Amino acid sequence: MPAPASSACETSNSITCARFAPTADFKGDGLLDVAVGGGYLSVLLGKSDGTFLPPVTYSAGGYSVIARDLNGDGKPDLALGGSGGISVWSGNGDGTFQPPNYFAASAQSIVAGDFTGPGRAELGGGGHKQRDGLSEY
């Protein structure tokens, strides 16, 4: 099913408006879970039959969401980027997350990678009209 027109999605918390949906094992049971960003953040935990539990939705602005171990504890974390800043949600390893840490850095799109070589993921991002490349956070 195609996503609704962007103007409808700007005022909706519907999963059908999702723009990003990374997967990771957020609860450590070997099953893939999914995080959905689209002006909010929803986490759907996977079940052994291939379906998902109902979403847990967090109040969070932003559209670009990534799932990656960002603090080096071996558990997947979430980062959500948008014009209002970047929020990082540290995973507890049981499908829940710590309250977010906020960074005042506008980034419509975010990525994670080892950009500087210490062997740990860092965040980078840029605005949708930015032409100067990637900024590291």
PDB file of C-alpha atoms in Angstrom:
ATOM      1  CA  MET A   1       0.000   0.000   0.000  1.00  0.00           C
ATOM      2  CA  PRO A   2       1.521   3.394  -0.931  1.00  0.00           C
ATOM      3  CA  ALA A   3       2.062   5.957   1.802  1.00  0.00           C
ATOM      4  CA  PRO A   4      -0.507   8.771   2.007  1.00  0.00           C
ATOM      5  CA  ALA A   5       0.357  12.150   0.538  1.00  0.00           C
ATOM      6  CA  SER A   6       3.000  13.962   2.564  1.00  0.00           C
ATOM      7  CA  SER A   7       0.594  16.679   3.748  1.00  0.00           C
ATOM      8  CA  ALA A   8      -1.609  13.988   5.333  1.00  0.00           C
ATOM      9  CA  CYS A   9       1.410  12.397   6.971  1.00  0.00           C
ATOM     10  CA  GLU A  10       2.601  15.640   8.545  1.00  0.00           C
ATOM     11  CA  THR A  11      -0.371  15.558  10.934  1.00  0.00           C
ATOM     12  CA  SER A  12      -0.651  11.780  11.314  1.00  0.00           C
ATOM     13  CA  ASN A  13       0.926   9.230  13.623  1.00  0.00           C
ATOM     14  CA  SER A  14      -0.018   6.389  11.281  1.00  0.00           C
ATOM     15  CA  ILE A  15       2.534   3.661  10.603  1.00  0.00           C
ATOM     16  CA  THR A  16       1.441   3.866   6.965  1.00  0.00           C
ATOM     17  CA  CYS A  17       3.228   7.242   6.884  1.00  0.00           C
ATOM     18  CA  ALA A  18       6.552   5.711   7.907  1.00  0.00           C
ATOM     19  CA  ARG A  19       9.556   6.955   5.998  1.00  0.00           C
ATOM     20  CA  PHE A  20      12.201   4.883   7.781  1.00  0.00           C
ATOM     21  CA  ALA A  21      11.859   1.454   9.403  1.00  0.00           C
ATOM     22  CA  PRO A  22      15.153  -0.140  10.486  1.00  0.00           C
ATOM     23  CA  THR A  23      15.204  -3.597  12.006  1.00  0.00           C
ATOM     24  CA  ALA A  24      17.247  -4.968  14.911  1.00  0.00           C
ATOM     25  CA  ASP A  25      16.836  -7.433  17.761  1.00  0.00           C
ATOM     26  CA  PHE A  26      15.824  -4.923  20.454  1.00  0.00           C
ATOM     27  CA  LYS A  27      14.835  -7.542  23.041  1.00  0.00           C
ATOM     28  CA  GLY A  28      17.692 -10.025  22.634  1.00  0.00           C
ATOM     29  CA  ASP A  29      15.565 -13.043  21.733  1.00  0.00           C
ATOM     30  CA  GLY A  30      16.977 -13.617  18.248  1.00  0.00           C
ATOM     31  CA  LEU A  31      13.862 -12.233  16.516  1.00  0.00           C
ATOM     32  CA  LEU A  32      13.857  -9.094  14.399  1.00  0.00           C
ATOM     33  CA  ASP A  33      11.970  -6.103  15.717  1.00  0.00           C
ATOM     34  CA  VAL A  34      11.256  -2.921  13.777  1.00  0.00           C
ATOM     35  CA  ALA A  35      11.448   0.771  14.643  1.00  0.00           C
ATOM     36  CA  VAL A  36       9.295   3.169  12.648  1.00  0.00           C
ATOM     37  CA  GLY A  37       9.901   6.887  12.283  1.00  0.00           C
ATOM     38  CA  GLY A  38       7.602   9.367  10.619  1.00  0.00           C
ATOM     39  CA  GLY A  39       7.119  12.362  12.920  1.00  0.00           C
ATOM     40  CA  TYR A  40       7.001   9.947  15.878  1.00  0.00           C
ATOM     41  CA  LEU A  41       8.845   6.815  16.973  1.00  0.00           C
ATOM     42  CA  SER A  42       7.128   3.421  17.184  1.00  0.00           C
ATOM     43  CA  VAL A  43       8.717   0.101  18.092  1.00  0.00           C
ATOM     44  CA  LEU A  44       7.117  -3.177  17.059  1.00  0.00           C
ATOM     45  CA  LEU A  45       8.569  -6.236  18.780  1.00  0.00           C
ATOM     46  CA  GLY A  46       8.707  -9.405  16.708  1.00  0.00           C
ATOM     47  CA  LYS A  47       6.928 -12.611  17.647  1.00  0.00           C
ATOM     48  CA  SER A  48       8.094 -16.149  16.827  1.00  0.00           C
ATOM     49  CA  ASP A  49       5.245 -16.600  14.314  1.00  0.00           C
ATOM     50  CA  GLY A  50       6.574 -13.753  12.146  1.00  0.00           C
ATOM     51  CA  THR A  51       4.047 -11.162  13.288  1.00  0.00           C
ATOM     52  CA  PHE A  52       4.550  -8.212  15.633  1.00  0.00           C
ATOM     53  CA  LEU A  53       3.152  -7.110  18.952  1.00  0.00           C
ATOM     54  CA  PRO A  54       1.149  -3.854  18.834  1.00  0.00           C
ATOM     55  CA  PRO A  55       3.433  -0.831  18.464  1.00  0.00           C
ATOM     56  CA  VAL A  56       4.738   1.119  21.416  1.00  0.00           C
ATOM     57  CA  THR A  57       4.746   4.738  20.257  1.00  0.00           C
ATOM     58  CA  TYR A  58       6.937   7.412  21.769  1.00  0.00           C
ATOM     59  CA  SER A  59       6.404  11.129  21.433  1.00  0.00           C
ATOM     60  CA  ALA A  60       9.352  12.167  19.323  1.00  0.00           C
ATOM     61  CA  GLY A  61       9.661  14.520  16.404  1.00  0.00           C
ATOM     62  CA  GLY A  62      11.706  13.611  13.381  1.00  0.00           C
ATOM     63  CA  TYR A  63      11.628  11.293  10.444  1.00  0.00           C
ATOM     64  CA  SER A  64      15.016   9.691   9.933  1.00  0.00           C
ATOM     65  CA  VAL A  65      15.551   6.779  12.321  1.00  0.00           C
ATOM     66  CA  ILE A  66      18.453   4.360  12.608  1.00  0.00           C
ATOM     67  CA  ALA A  67      19.058   1.300  14.776  1.00  0.00           C
ATOM     68  CA  ARG A  68      22.654   0.677  15.835  1.00  0.00           C
ATOM     69  CA  ASP A  69      24.701   0.150  18.999  1.00  0.00           C
ATOM     70  CA  LEU A  70      25.729   3.763  19.580  1.00  0.00           C
ATOM     71  CA  ASN A  71      27.072   3.529  23.130  1.00  0.00           C
ATOM     72  CA  GLY A  72      29.179   0.364  22.829  1.00  0.00           C
ATOM     73  CA  ASP A  73      27.189  -1.818  25.243  1.00  0.00           C
ATOM     74  CA  GLY A  74      26.277  -4.442  22.620  1.00  0.00           C
ATOM     75  CA  LYS A  75      22.563  -3.545  22.615  1.00  0.00           C
ATOM     76  CA  PRO A  76      20.893  -1.772  19.679  1.00  0.00           C
ATOM     77  CA  ASP A  77      19.993   1.856  20.279  1.00  0.00           C
ATOM     78  CA  LEU A  78      17.787   4.185  18.250  1.00  0.00           C
ATOM     79  CA  ALA A  79      18.536   7.644  16.903  1.00  0.00           C
ATOM     80  CA  LEU A  80      15.865   9.875  15.420  1.00  0.00           C
ATOM     81  CA  GLY A  81      16.748  12.954  13.383  1.00  0.00           C
ATOM     82  CA  GLY A  82      14.649  15.903  12.329  1.00  0.00           C
ATOM     83  CA  SER A  83      14.615  19.657  12.014  1.00  0.00           C
ATOM     84  CA  GLY A  84      14.107  19.939  15.796  1.00  0.00           C
ATOM     85  CA  GLY A  85      17.265  18.017  16.631  1.00  0.00           C
ATOM     86  CA  ILE A  86      18.528  14.498  17.133  1.00  0.00           C
ATOM     87  CA  SER A  87      17.341  12.195  19.907  1.00  0.00           C
ATOM     88  CA  VAL A  88      19.227   9.060  20.943  1.00  0.00           C
ATOM     89  CA  TRP A  89      17.368   6.313  22.772  1.00  0.00           C
ATOM     90  CA  SER A  90      19.693   3.816  24.507  1.00  0.00           C
ATOM     91  CA  GLY A  91      18.342   0.275  24.320  1.00  0.00           C
ATOM     92  CA  ASN A  92      17.992  -1.784  27.505  1.00  0.00           C
ATOM     93  CA  GLY A  93      18.200  -5.063  25.580  1.00  0.00           C
ATOM     94  CA  ASP A  94      14.686  -6.125  26.597  1.00  0.00           C
ATOM     95  CA  GLY A  95      12.701  -4.152  24.002  1.00  0.00           C
ATOM     96  CA  THR A  96      12.568  -0.971  26.084  1.00  0.00           C
ATOM     97  CA  PHE A  97      14.664   2.185  25.892  1.00  0.00           C
ATOM     98  CA  GLN A  98      16.096   4.767  28.266  1.00  0.00           C
ATOM     99  CA  PRO A  99      14.663   8.299  28.057  1.00  0.00           C
ATOM    100  CA  PRO A 100      16.262  10.024  25.082  1.00  0.00           C
ATOM    101  CA  ASN A 101      19.282  12.275  25.049  1.00  0.00           C
ATOM    102  CA  TYR A 102      18.686  15.297  22.837  1.00  0.00           C
ATOM    103  CA  PHE A 103      21.210  17.064  20.639  1.00  0.00           C
ATOM    104  CA  ALA A 104      20.510  20.483  19.174  1.00  0.00           C
ATOM    105  CA  ALA A 105      21.549  19.630  15.638  1.00  0.00           C
ATOM    106  CA  SER A 106      19.100  19.835  12.774  1.00  0.00           C
ATOM    107  CA  ALA A 107      19.452  16.741  10.608  1.00  0.00           C
ATOM    108  CA  GLN A 108      16.686  15.615   8.268  1.00  0.00           C
ATOM    109  CA  SER A 109      18.710  12.498   7.463  1.00  0.00           C
ATOM    110  CA  ILE A 110      21.043  10.660   9.824  1.00  0.00           C
ATOM    111  CA  VAL A 111      23.504   7.806   9.403  1.00  0.00           C
ATOM    112  CA  ALA A 112      25.730   5.879  11.781  1.00  0.00           C
ATOM    113  CA  GLY A 113      29.204   4.615  11.060  1.00  0.00           C
ATOM    114  CA  ASP A 114      32.755   4.531  12.323  1.00  0.00           C
ATOM    115  CA  PHE A 115      33.756   7.809  10.662  1.00  0.00           C
ATOM    116  CA  THR A 116      36.817   8.566  12.798  1.00  0.00           C
ATOM    117  CA  GLY A 117      38.249   5.099  13.371  1.00  0.00           C
ATOM    118  CA  PRO A 118      37.913   4.435  17.137  1.00  0.00           C
ATOM    119  CA  GLY A 119      35.902   1.268  16.418  1.00  0.00           C
ATOM    120  CA  ARG A 120      32.640   2.746  17.693  1.00  0.00           C
ATOM    121  CA  ALA A 121      29.652   4.119  15.794  1.00  0.00           C
ATOM    122  CA  GLU A 122      29.203   7.851  15.490  1.00  0.00           C
ATOM    123  CA  LEU A 123      26.251   9.795  14.092  1.00  0.00           C
ATOM    124  CA  GLY A 124      26.321  11.978  11.030  1.00  0.00           C
ATOM    125  CA  GLY A 125      23.571  13.854   9.297  1.00  0.00           C
ATOM    126  CA  GLY A 126      22.472  16.632   7.038  1.00  0.00           C
ATOM    127  CA  GLY A 127      19.448  18.617   5.989  1.00  0.00           C
ATOM    128  CA  HIS A 128      17.381  17.644   2.998  1.00  0.00           C
ATOM    129  CA  LYS A 129      18.567  20.732   1.121  1.00  0.00           C
ATOM    130  CA  GLN A 130      22.105  20.727   2.473  1.00  0.00           C
ATOM    131  CA  ARG A 131      24.689  20.748  -0.285  1.00  0.00           C
ATOM    132  CA  ASP A 132      27.811  20.892   1.859  1.00  0.00           C
ATOM    133  CA  GLY A 133      27.845  17.178   2.695  1.00  0.00           C
ATOM    134  CA  LEU A 134      27.707  15.290   5.938  1.00  0.00           C
ATOM    135  CA  SER A 135      28.163  16.782   9.408  1.00  0.00           C
ATOM    136  CA  GLU A 136      29.447  14.587  12.237  1.00  0.00           C
ATOM    137  CA  TYR A 137      27.708  14.693  15.664  1.00  0.00           C
TER     138      TYR A 137
END
